[in-house]
Every structure is written in structure tokens, then in C-alpha cells.
């Protein structure tokens, strides 16, 4: 495994997967664990859980950790470039076209529907998270109130992020988390 | 342009739970605080980020940067959102080495991710309120949600399918 190969693997993954970081994980696994057998399942899972623990773009976190593990600092840089450059170029092309066609009736119709599609995806994500965290009922109530205060009282998201975290820590002290 | 960089740096630093958790932060920074783009363009941008390959946060950074300052702007914003990852991962390794016996690092991050759920709900509500406002959009939402639950297609098909329905509706309505 060298840096160039890492760059190519991560460019393939990032230019083929649609739907963000979570969608990339199984594809990366396919390349590195199943096809090339560079990592075993356990090493891969360890990296994925670290990548999801810290803030930031999950795909980038994964790229940094895997690249560093396989080829050191040059590997990490190659993996970052591989996962950021192809989407960057694709979005640039779309953004430049977008301005030309933003008054078009068909394009506007498309976005009218596509935005509903985005709402569907997000609602489904909320439902899944609700199920995932269903044991922490009180925390969920606090979480929900936090969301309402962002939307209706226009409080900053950053503030709510930390206030909700502090309330949960205070409320469920000593409890076990899964 | 330095402000653009700082904004995306901040988004990267606070994006517990990945791109969807960052949506609410991105909306705060670029729509509410700085008025760089309006709410409707923001929603279109999120839709574009969903149907183009790549991480959502990177795609939004590229798009917003381009809208504001062209190619250089998109490079600056994308860099801003990437840099915090390096910092956090480095910090995580150090914390795990030094403190894993004294405090439960995993638990703290678990609570922060749970707390990020409120940002995801907020993003869903905000986007929902401005996207679903007519009989057609309510009907489309319910149909698409049902189809997603039954057939479990990839998210791109939901966005493209709803977009297609929107085109047909706008041509005939």
C-alpha cells in the first residue's frame, strides 16, 4: 500500500457514494477489508468508532485514521485529498451551472420536490435515532426541547449543543450508557 | 473571506455526529448570522449536497464558498471544515492515552452525540417547515416516507424521485 494507491481508493469511494459519510463506510470496508485485505475487520471497526466519536466530517476522520495507519502522514494527506477533491470538483461544476438555470421553471419544480425528499430523509434519520436512544427517555425530552428552542426561539445551535449535554450529564449521573 | 474560513472551521469543530448534525450549525452560520445566502438557496444547496457524491459538510462548504467568492472561496471553506478533524483525532489519541483511567471519554462523547440529536431535530423541523407548505408537498412527503420505509432505497432515489414529482407538478399545475 502506498500513498498513491490510497489516494485512488479514497477518490473512488468519494466520487461513487452519495449520501454522506455513513454511506461511505461500507464501501471503504469493501475495498480495504474484503477486496485488498489490508486491514482485518476488528482494526477497521476500531477506526470507524474513533472516526464517529470525534466531531468533524466522518469521511474525513476515517480517511485520516486509515491513511495514517497504513502510510503515516503522507498516507493521511493522500486519503484526505482522495476523499475531498472529487466531490469538490463535482459540486463546483454543479454550482456554476446552478446560477445559470436558477430561474428555470423545471429546475424550480425539481427543487420544490427535492426539498421534500430531504425532509423525508431527515425525518427518517430522526426516527432511527429516536429508536437508538429510546432507553434514555428523559434525555430525549431535553433533546427535543433543545431542538424547539433552536427553531422557535432562534437560540444558537452551539449553545443548545452544550446546554443539552450539561443537562443530560447532570440528570443521568451514574447511569450506564450503551 | 477570512470570516468564511472561520465559520467553516467552527462548523468542523462542533460537528459532533457528522454532516447531518452540522446542518443546523451551517444554517446558523451562513443564513442566520452572516446572511451569506437566503433560506431558500440554503435548502436547494442541501438538496444538491444530497444528490452529489461526497460528504455533506464538504459539499455544502464547496457550494457556499463558491456562491460567495468563487473557486477560491470554495477551497477556503472546504479547508476550514477539514482542519478540525486533524485536531480532534490528535486530541482523542492523547486523551485516551492520558486520561482513559480517570474519566470515561467514550461516555462524554456519547452524551455529546445524544445532544447533537437536538441539532438534527432542529434541522429537520427548519427544513420541513419551509419545504412542506401545500397539499402537494404534504402528499409527496407522506408518499415518499412510506416508499422509503417499504422499499428502503438509497437516499438519492428519494431526492431524485421527489424532484421528478416536483417537475411534473410544476408543469401541470
mmCIF file of C-alpha atoms in Angstrom:
data_model
loop_
_atom_site.group_PDB
_atom_site.id
_atom_site.type_symbol
_atom_site.label_atom_id
_atom_site.label_comp_id
_atom_site.label_asym_id
_atom_site.label_seq_id
_atom_site.Cartn_x
_atom_site.Cartn_y
_atom_site.Cartn_z
ATOM 1 C CA UNK A 1 0.000 0.000 0.000
ATOM 2 C CA UNK A 2 1.454 3.357 -0.978
ATOM 3 C CA UNK A 3 0.062 6.894 -0.804
ATOM 4 C CA UNK A 4 -0.890 6.998 -4.470
ATOM 5 C CA UNK A 5 -2.954 3.833 -4.147
ATOM 6 C CA UNK A 6 -4.650 5.252 -1.012
ATOM 7 C CA UNK A 7 -5.463 8.420 -2.913
ATOM 8 C CA UNK A 8 -7.021 6.382 -5.716
ATOM 9 C CA UNK A 9 -9.065 4.193 -3.371
ATOM 10 C CA UNK A 10 -10.447 7.186 -1.473
ATOM 11 C CA UNK A 11 -11.181 9.103 -4.701
ATOM 12 C CA UNK A 12 -13.170 6.149 -5.952
ATOM 13 C CA UNK A 13 -15.106 5.907 -2.711
ATOM 14 C CA UNK A 14 -15.875 9.627 -2.506
ATOM 15 C CA UNK A 15 -16.884 10.010 -6.142
ATOM 16 C CA UNK A 16 -19.163 6.982 -6.092
ATOM 17 C CA UNK A 17 -21.014 7.214 -2.789
ATOM 18 C CA UNK A 18 -23.941 9.522 -2.419
ATOM 19 C CA UNK A 19 -25.489 10.328 0.937
ATOM 20 C CA UNK A 20 -22.567 11.439 3.058
ATOM 21 C CA UNK A 21 -20.094 9.846 5.426
ATOM 22 C CA UNK A 22 -22.232 6.998 6.719
ATOM 23 C CA UNK A 23 -22.814 5.748 3.177
ATOM 24 C CA UNK A 24 -19.066 5.636 2.562
ATOM 25 C CA UNK A 25 -18.210 3.288 5.401
ATOM 26 C CA UNK A 26 -19.410 0.022 3.794
ATOM 27 C CA UNK A 27 -17.723 0.977 0.502
ATOM 28 C CA UNK A 28 -14.382 1.666 2.210
ATOM 29 C CA UNK A 29 -14.756 -1.627 4.042
ATOM 30 C CA UNK A 30 -15.326 -3.363 0.728
ATOM 31 C CA UNK A 31 -12.047 -2.019 -0.666
ATOM 32 C CA UNK A 32 -9.717 -2.300 2.318
ATOM 33 C CA UNK A 33 -11.052 -5.262 4.281
ATOM 34 C CA UNK A 34 -12.801 -7.540 1.808
ATOM 35 C CA UNK A 35 -11.061 -6.923 -1.520
ATOM 36 C CA UNK A 36 -7.498 -5.936 -0.697
ATOM 37 C CA UNK A 37 -7.360 -7.490 2.782
ATOM 38 C CA UNK A 38 -5.115 -4.697 4.062
ATOM 39 C CA UNK A 39 -6.944 -4.476 7.359
ATOM 40 C CA UNK A 40 -8.881 -7.025 9.355
ATOM 41 C CA UNK A 41 -12.464 -6.463 10.459
ATOM 42 C CA UNK A 42 -11.514 -5.564 14.013
ATOM 43 C CA UNK A 43 -8.921 -2.929 13.059
ATOM 44 C CA UNK A 44 -11.449 -1.409 10.680
ATOM 45 C CA UNK A 45 -14.235 -1.234 13.291
ATOM 46 C CA UNK A 46 -11.858 0.359 15.792
ATOM 47 C CA UNK A 47 -11.051 3.109 13.284
ATOM 48 C CA UNK A 48 -14.715 3.652 12.382
ATOM 49 C CA UNK A 49 -15.742 4.028 16.005
ATOM 50 C CA UNK A 50 -12.956 6.573 16.624
ATOM 51 C CA UNK A 51 -13.936 8.464 13.460
ATOM 52 C CA UNK A 52 -17.510 8.740 14.704
ATOM 53 C CA UNK A 53 -16.525 9.669 18.233
ATOM 54 C CA UNK A 54 -14.850 12.995 17.494
ATOM 55 C CA UNK A 55 -16.549 15.903 15.713
ATOM 56 C CA UNK A 56 -15.919 16.680 12.076
ATOM 57 C CA UNK A 57 -16.709 15.179 8.723
ATOM 58 C CA UNK A 58 -16.928 11.431 9.335
ATOM 59 C CA UNK A 59 -15.491 10.539 5.928
ATOM 60 C CA UNK A 60 -12.505 12.822 6.557
ATOM 61 C CA UNK A 61 -11.939 11.443 10.051
ATOM 62 C CA UNK A 62 -11.968 7.919 8.634
ATOM 63 C CA UNK A 63 -9.592 8.928 5.831
ATOM 64 C CA UNK A 64 -7.113 10.486 8.266
ATOM 65 C CA UNK A 65 -7.075 7.483 10.594
ATOM 66 C CA UNK A 66 -6.849 4.856 7.849
ATOM 67 C CA UNK A 67 -4.301 6.813 5.807
ATOM 68 C CA UNK A 68 -2.122 7.381 8.871
ATOM 69 C CA UNK A 69 -2.323 3.762 9.942
ATOM 70 C CA UNK A 70 -1.366 2.450 6.516
ATOM 71 C CA UNK A 71 1.204 5.018 5.297
ATOM 72 C CA UNK A 72 1.878 7.576 8.042
ATOM 73 C CA UNK A 73 1.439 11.325 7.490
ATOM 74 C CA UNK A 74 1.741 11.185 3.646
ATOM 75 C CA UNK A 75 -0.914 8.459 3.693
ATOM 76 C CA UNK A 76 -3.261 10.612 5.782
ATOM 77 C CA UNK A 77 -2.797 13.552 3.405
ATOM 78 C CA UNK A 78 -3.347 11.330 0.351
ATOM 79 C CA UNK A 79 -6.531 9.905 1.875
ATOM 80 C CA UNK A 80 -7.871 13.387 2.763
ATOM 81 C CA UNK A 81 -7.216 14.609 -0.778
ATOM 82 C CA UNK A 82 -8.814 11.494 -2.224
ATOM 83 C CA UNK A 83 -11.997 11.962 -0.237
ATOM 84 C CA UNK A 84 -12.265 15.738 -0.636
ATOM 85 C CA UNK A 85 -11.113 16.555 -4.176
ATOM 86 C CA UNK A 86 -13.603 14.592 -6.359
ATOM 87 C CA UNK A 87 -16.748 15.856 -4.534
ATOM 88 C CA UNK A 88 -15.201 19.320 -4.530
ATOM 89 C CA UNK A 89 -14.856 19.317 -8.336
ATOM 90 C CA UNK A 90 -18.318 17.805 -8.914
ATOM 91 C CA UNK A 91 -20.019 20.384 -6.662
ATOM 92 C CA UNK A 92 -18.056 23.214 -8.303
ATOM 93 C CA UNK A 93 -19.386 22.190 -11.712
ATOM 94 C CA UNK A 94 -22.955 21.943 -10.403
ATOM 95 C CA UNK A 95 -22.709 25.253 -8.519
ATOM 96 C CA UNK A 96 -21.544 27.077 -11.649
ATOM 97 C CA UNK A 97 -24.430 25.597 -13.657
ATOM 98 C CA UNK A 98 -26.906 26.282 -10.850
ATOM 99 C CA UNK A 99 -26.574 30.064 -11.154
ATOM 100 C CA UNK A 100 -27.310 29.975 -14.881
ATOM 101 C CA UNK A 101 -30.502 27.977 -14.539
ATOM 102 C CA UNK A 102 -31.914 29.205 -11.242
ATOM 103 C CA UNK A 103 -34.863 30.963 -12.938
ATOM 104 C CA UNK A 104 -35.910 27.923 -14.929
ATOM 105 C CA UNK A 105 -39.409 26.578 -14.208
ATOM 106 C CA UNK A 106 -38.353 22.918 -14.431
ATOM 107 C CA UNK A 107 -35.361 23.431 -12.123
ATOM 108 C CA UNK A 108 -37.569 25.211 -9.588
ATOM 109 C CA UNK A 109 -40.081 22.365 -9.768
ATOM 110 C CA UNK A 110 -37.269 19.911 -9.186
ATOM 111 C CA UNK A 111 -36.112 21.728 -6.062
ATOM 112 C CA UNK A 112 -39.664 22.088 -4.749
ATOM 113 C CA UNK A 113 -39.850 18.270 -4.741
ATOM 114 C CA UNK A 114 -36.225 17.566 -3.835
ATOM 115 C CA UNK A 115 -36.550 19.619 -0.650
ATOM 116 C CA UNK A 116 -39.461 17.439 0.404
ATOM 117 C CA UNK A 117 -37.181 14.468 -0.297
ATOM 118 C CA UNK A 118 -34.533 15.933 2.013
ATOM 119 C CA UNK A 119 -37.181 16.356 4.732
ATOM 120 C CA UNK A 120 -38.145 12.697 4.289
ATOM 121 C CA UNK A 121 -34.518 11.570 4.704
ATOM 122 C CA UNK A 122 -34.017 13.733 7.787
ATOM 123 C CA UNK A 123 -37.298 12.620 9.366
ATOM 124 C CA UNK A 124 -36.280 9.025 8.837
ATOM 125 C CA UNK A 125 -32.898 9.722 10.446
ATOM 126 C CA UNK A 126 -34.689 11.265 13.457
ATOM 127 C CA UNK A 127 -36.886 8.187 13.724
ATOM 128 C CA UNK A 128 -33.848 5.883 13.662
ATOM 129 C CA UNK A 129 -32.047 7.944 16.296
ATOM 130 C CA UNK A 130 -35.189 8.012 18.424
ATOM 131 C CA UNK A 131 -35.224 4.212 18.365
ATOM 132 C CA UNK A 132 -31.472 4.025 19.009
ATOM 133 C CA UNK A 133 -31.662 6.254 22.085
ATOM 134 C CA UNK A 134 -35.057 5.051 23.348
ATOM 135 C CA UNK A 135 -33.628 3.908 26.673
ATOM 136 C CA UNK A 136 -32.618 7.468 27.552
ATOM 137 C CA UNK A 137 -36.176 8.831 27.756
ATOM 138 C CA UNK A 138 -35.508 11.868 29.927
ATOM 139 C CA UNK A 139 -32.531 12.830 27.794
ATOM 140 C CA UNK A 140 -34.699 12.614 24.708
ATOM 141 C CA UNK A 141 -37.199 15.066 26.217
ATOM 142 C CA UNK A 142 -34.368 17.527 26.905
ATOM 143 C CA UNK A 143 -33.010 16.949 23.398
ATOM 144 C CA UNK A 144 -36.409 17.697 21.897
ATOM 145 C CA UNK A 145 -36.828 20.880 23.928
ATOM 146 C CA UNK A 146 -33.367 21.948 22.804
ATOM 147 C CA UNK A 147 -34.447 21.483 19.186
ATOM 148 C CA UNK A 148 -37.614 23.533 19.709
ATOM 149 C CA UNK A 149 -35.675 26.379 21.281
ATOM 150 C CA UNK A 150 -33.369 26.490 18.247
ATOM 151 C CA UNK A 151 -36.254 26.548 15.788
ATOM 152 C CA UNK A 152 -38.764 28.786 17.578
ATOM 153 C CA UNK A 153 -36.670 30.977 19.889
ATOM 154 C CA UNK A 154 -33.753 31.228 17.444
ATOM 155 C CA UNK A 155 -31.169 30.282 20.052
ATOM 156 C CA UNK A 156 -27.746 29.422 18.568
ATOM 157 C CA UNK A 157 -27.180 25.720 17.849
ATOM 158 C CA UNK A 158 -23.779 25.756 19.576
ATOM 159 C CA UNK A 159 -25.302 26.991 22.825
ATOM 160 C CA UNK A 160 -28.026 24.323 22.718
ATOM 161 C CA UNK A 161 -25.471 21.614 21.935
ATOM 162 C CA UNK A 162 -23.596 22.274 25.173
ATOM 163 C CA UNK A 163 -26.568 23.194 27.373
ATOM 164 C CA UNK A 164 -28.344 19.961 26.433
ATOM 165 C CA UNK A 165 -25.158 17.960 27.069
ATOM 166 C CA UNK A 166 -24.711 19.529 30.513
ATOM 167 C CA UNK A 167 -28.349 18.908 31.488
ATOM 168 C CA UNK A 168 -28.087 15.274 30.401
ATOM 169 C CA UNK A 169 -24.882 14.785 32.398
ATOM 170 C CA UNK A 170 -26.463 16.326 35.484
ATOM 171 C CA UNK A 171 -29.721 14.425 35.090
ATOM 172 C CA UNK A 172 -28.485 10.945 34.377
ATOM 173 C CA UNK A 173 -25.446 10.956 36.614
ATOM 174 C CA UNK A 174 -24.233 7.473 37.415
ATOM 175 C CA UNK A 175 -26.419 5.835 34.816
ATOM 176 C CA UNK A 176 -24.913 3.433 32.322
ATOM 177 C CA UNK A 177 -24.794 4.346 28.661
ATOM 178 C CA UNK A 178 -24.860 1.936 25.773
ATOM 179 C CA UNK B 1 -13.150 35.543 3.075
ATOM 180 C CA UNK B 2 -11.362 35.075 6.391
ATOM 181 C CA UNK B 3 -14.793 35.067 8.074
ATOM 182 C CA UNK B 4 -15.934 32.337 5.709
ATOM 183 C CA UNK B 5 -12.911 30.271 6.725
ATOM 184 C CA UNK B 6 -13.571 30.879 10.436
ATOM 185 C CA UNK B 7 -17.237 29.953 10.087
ATOM 186 C CA UNK B 8 -16.468 26.611 8.484
ATOM 187 C CA UNK B 9 -13.661 25.994 10.947
ATOM 188 C CA UNK B 10 -16.229 26.477 13.726
ATOM 189 C CA UNK B 11 -18.671 24.129 11.972
ATOM 190 C CA UNK B 12 -15.955 21.464 11.685
ATOM 191 C CA UNK B 13 -15.010 21.836 15.352
ATOM 192 C CA UNK B 14 -18.568 21.395 16.571
ATOM 193 C CA UNK B 15 -19.921 18.823 14.127
ATOM 194 C CA UNK B 16 -20.454 16.010 16.613
ATOM 195 C CA UNK B 17 -22.148 13.195 14.738
ATOM 196 C CA UNK B 18 -21.119 14.108 11.212
ATOM 197 C CA UNK B 19 -22.762 16.007 8.384
ATOM 198 C CA UNK B 20 -26.419 15.866 9.410
ATOM 199 C CA UNK B 21 -25.540 17.184 12.863
ATOM 200 C CA UNK B 22 -23.675 20.009 11.151
ATOM 201 C CA UNK B 23 -26.684 21.127 9.068
ATOM 202 C CA UNK B 24 -28.143 23.209 11.875
ATOM 203 C CA UNK B 25 -24.731 24.770 12.599
ATOM 204 C CA UNK B 26 -24.242 25.543 8.905
ATOM 205 C CA UNK B 27 -27.689 27.168 8.729
ATOM 206 C CA UNK B 28 -26.903 29.283 11.813
ATOM 207 C CA UNK B 29 -23.593 30.460 10.392
ATOM 208 C CA UNK B 30 -24.449 31.152 6.774
ATOM 209 C CA UNK B 31 -28.154 32.072 6.856
ATOM 210 C CA UNK B 32 -28.994 33.431 10.320
ATOM 211 C CA UNK B 33 -25.751 35.072 11.462
ATOM 212 C CA UNK B 34 -23.965 36.206 8.327
ATOM 213 C CA UNK B 35 -26.813 36.323 5.761
ATOM 214 C CA UNK B 36 -24.455 34.990 3.110
ATOM 215 C CA UNK B 37 -27.230 33.117 1.332
ATOM 216 C CA UNK B 38 -31.002 33.198 1.849
ATOM 217 C CA UNK B 39 -33.008 30.376 3.419
ATOM 218 C CA UNK B 40 -34.339 29.105 0.114
ATOM 219 C CA UNK B 41 -30.927 28.887 -1.565
ATOM 220 C CA UNK B 42 -29.723 27.076 1.555
ATOM 221 C CA UNK B 43 -32.428 24.444 1.117
ATOM 222 C CA UNK B 44 -31.556 23.983 -2.554
ATOM 223 C CA UNK B 45 -27.945 23.609 -1.558
ATOM 224 C CA UNK B 46 -28.795 20.867 0.932
ATOM 225 C CA UNK B 47 -30.773 19.076 -1.776
ATOM 226 C CA UNK B 48 -27.796 19.336 -4.141
ATOM 227 C CA UNK B 49 -25.446 18.051 -1.446
ATOM 228 C CA UNK B 50 -27.717 15.007 -1.070
ATOM 229 C CA UNK B 51 -27.680 14.032 -4.710
ATOM 230 C CA UNK B 52 -23.990 14.637 -5.404
ATOM 231 C CA UNK B 53 -21.340 12.207 -4.210
ATOM 232 C CA UNK B 54 -19.197 13.054 -1.213
ATOM 233 C CA UNK B 55 -19.573 14.089 2.419
ATOM 234 C CA UNK B 56 -22.450 16.532 3.019
ATOM 235 C CA UNK B 57 -20.378 19.019 5.016
ATOM 236 C CA UNK B 58 -17.716 19.156 2.278
ATOM 237 C CA UNK B 59 -20.335 19.596 -0.426
ATOM 238 C CA UNK B 60 -22.075 22.417 1.460
ATOM 239 C CA UNK B 61 -18.751 24.128 2.156
ATOM 240 C CA UNK B 62 -17.807 23.945 -1.524
ATOM 241 C CA UNK B 63 -21.201 25.248 -2.632
ATOM 242 C CA UNK B 64 -21.448 28.133 -0.162
ATOM 243 C CA UNK B 65 -17.816 29.126 -0.747
ATOM 244 C CA UNK B 66 -18.450 29.209 -4.494
ATOM 245 C CA UNK B 67 -21.637 31.272 -4.144
ATOM 246 C CA UNK B 68 -19.710 33.871 -2.130
ATOM 247 C CA UNK B 69 -16.205 34.095 -3.554
ATOM 248 C CA UNK B 70 -15.914 31.687 -6.473
ATOM 249 C CA UNK B 71 -13.429 28.810 -6.632
ATOM 250 C CA UNK B 72 -11.031 30.311 -4.083
ATOM 251 C CA UNK B 73 -13.929 30.723 -1.636
ATOM 252 C CA UNK B 74 -14.946 27.095 -2.019
ATOM 253 C CA UNK B 75 -11.366 25.945 -1.399
ATOM 254 C CA UNK B 76 -11.120 28.104 1.727
ATOM 255 C CA UNK B 77 -14.441 26.862 3.149
ATOM 256 C CA UNK B 78 -13.632 23.215 2.418
ATOM 257 C CA UNK B 79 -10.227 23.542 4.081
ATOM 258 C CA UNK B 80 -11.904 25.130 7.090
ATOM 259 C CA UNK B 81 -14.226 22.204 7.596
ATOM 260 C CA UNK B 82 -11.431 19.609 7.203
ATOM 261 C CA UNK B 83 -8.789 21.058 9.543
ATOM 262 C CA UNK B 84 -10.638 20.447 12.869
ATOM 263 C CA UNK B 85 -10.669 16.687 12.158
ATOM 264 C CA UNK B 86 -6.894 16.557 12.480
ATOM 265 C CA UNK B 87 -7.008 18.476 15.750
ATOM 266 C CA UNK B 88 -9.764 16.342 17.284
ATOM 267 C CA UNK B 89 -8.257 12.998 16.288
ATOM 268 C CA UNK B 90 -4.891 14.061 17.701
ATOM 269 C CA UNK B 91 -6.610 15.160 20.911
ATOM 270 C CA UNK B 92 -8.575 11.898 21.131
ATOM 271 C CA UNK B 93 -5.383 9.832 20.936
ATOM 272 C CA UNK B 94 -3.791 11.958 23.681
ATOM 273 C CA UNK B 95 -6.851 11.864 25.916
ATOM 274 C CA UNK B 96 -7.171 8.102 25.525
ATOM 275 C CA UNK B 97 -3.511 7.667 26.477
ATOM 276 C CA UNK B 98 -3.507 10.062 29.419
ATOM 277 C CA UNK B 99 -6.940 10.026 30.933
ATOM 278 C CA UNK B 100 -8.781 6.877 29.987
ATOM 279 C CA UNK B 101 -8.467 5.591 33.547
ATOM 280 C CA UNK B 102 -9.739 8.735 35.246
ATOM 281 C CA UNK B 103 -12.652 9.798 33.070
ATOM 282 C CA UNK B 104 -14.844 7.904 30.679
ATOM 283 C CA UNK B 105 -14.029 9.555 27.357
ATOM 284 C CA UNK B 106 -16.436 7.328 25.426
ATOM 285 C CA UNK B 107 -19.292 8.373 27.710
ATOM 286 C CA UNK B 108 -18.636 12.088 27.291
ATOM 287 C CA UNK B 109 -18.616 11.725 23.520
ATOM 288 C CA UNK B 110 -21.764 9.588 23.709
ATOM 289 C CA UNK B 111 -23.576 12.386 25.545
ATOM 290 C CA UNK B 112 -22.337 14.957 23.044
ATOM 291 C CA UNK B 113 -23.697 12.819 20.207
ATOM 292 C CA UNK B 114 -27.011 12.462 22.017
ATOM 293 C CA UNK B 115 -27.026 16.227 22.407
ATOM 294 C CA UNK B 116 -26.321 16.601 18.680
ATOM 295 C CA UNK B 117 -29.628 14.837 18.127
ATOM 296 C CA UNK B 118 -31.305 18.117 19.106
ATOM 297 C CA UNK B 119 -29.444 19.816 16.262
ATOM 298 C CA UNK B 120 -30.616 17.116 13.853
ATOM 299 C CA UNK B 121 -34.233 17.516 15.006
ATOM 300 C CA UNK B 122 -33.865 21.295 14.661
ATOM 301 C CA UNK B 123 -32.519 20.937 11.104
ATOM 302 C CA UNK B 124 -35.384 18.583 10.231
ATOM 303 C CA UNK B 125 -38.006 20.982 11.614
ATOM 304 C CA UNK B 126 -36.487 24.034 9.957
ATOM 305 C CA UNK B 127 -36.181 22.333 6.586
ATOM 306 C CA UNK B 128 -39.591 20.688 6.956
ATOM 307 C CA UNK B 129 -41.387 23.930 7.828
ATOM 308 C CA UNK B 130 -40.064 25.697 4.751
ATOM 309 C CA UNK B 131 -40.432 22.740 2.378
ATOM 310 C CA UNK B 132 -43.833 21.343 3.287
ATOM 311 C CA UNK B 133 -46.500 24.016 2.919
ATOM 312 C CA UNK B 134 -49.102 22.852 0.419
ATOM 313 C CA UNK B 135 -51.389 19.916 -0.249
ATOM 314 C CA UNK B 136 -48.980 18.656 -2.910
ATOM 315 C CA UNK B 137 -45.922 18.768 -0.648
ATOM 316 C CA UNK B 138 -47.759 17.081 2.243
ATOM 317 C CA UNK B 139 -48.915 14.322 -0.101
ATOM 318 C CA UNK B 140 -45.398 13.946 -1.570
ATOM 319 C CA UNK B 141 -43.851 13.783 1.903
ATOM 320 C CA UNK B 142 -46.192 11.026 3.091
ATOM 321 C CA UNK B 143 -45.839 9.001 -0.114
ATOM 322 C CA UNK B 144 -42.040 9.252 -0.165
ATOM 323 C CA UNK B 145 -41.756 8.405 3.539
ATOM 324 C CA UNK B 146 -43.907 5.325 3.042
ATOM 325 C CA UNK B 147 -41.910 4.229 -0.010
ATOM 326 C CA UNK B 148 -38.660 4.737 1.914
ATOM 327 C CA UNK B 149 -39.929 2.542 4.747
ATOM 328 C CA UNK B 150 -41.229 -0.208 2.453
ATOM 329 C CA UNK B 151 -38.528 -0.455 -0.222
ATOM 330 C CA UNK B 152 -35.554 1.062 1.676
ATOM 331 C CA UNK B 153 -33.982 2.622 -1.414
ATOM 332 C CA UNK B 154 -30.784 4.674 -1.298
ATOM 333 C CA UNK B 155 -31.441 8.290 -0.270
ATOM 334 C CA UNK B 156 -30.517 9.561 -3.724
ATOM 335 C CA UNK B 157 -33.623 7.902 -5.220
ATOM 336 C CA UNK B 158 -35.839 9.618 -2.668
ATOM 337 C CA UNK B 159 -34.427 13.047 -3.531
ATOM 338 C CA UNK B 160 -34.410 12.419 -7.295
ATOM 339 C CA UNK B 161 -37.885 10.844 -7.206
ATOM 340 C CA UNK B 162 -39.361 13.732 -5.228
ATOM 341 C CA UNK B 163 -37.575 16.165 -7.549
ATOM 342 C CA UNK B 164 -39.137 14.389 -10.546
ATOM 343 C CA UNK B 165 -42.581 14.600 -8.956
ATOM 344 C CA UNK B 166 -41.944 18.313 -8.368
ATOM 345 C CA UNK B 167 -41.087 18.841 -12.049
ATOM 346 C CA UNK B 168 -44.265 17.060 -13.195
ATOM 347 C CA UNK B 169 -46.350 19.031 -10.702
ATOM 348 C CA UNK B 170 -44.915 22.382 -11.758
ATOM 349 C CA UNK B 171 -45.509 21.605 -15.434
ATOM 350 C CA UNK B 172 -49.147 20.650 -14.987
ATOM 351 C CA UNK B 173 -50.279 22.743 -12.015
#
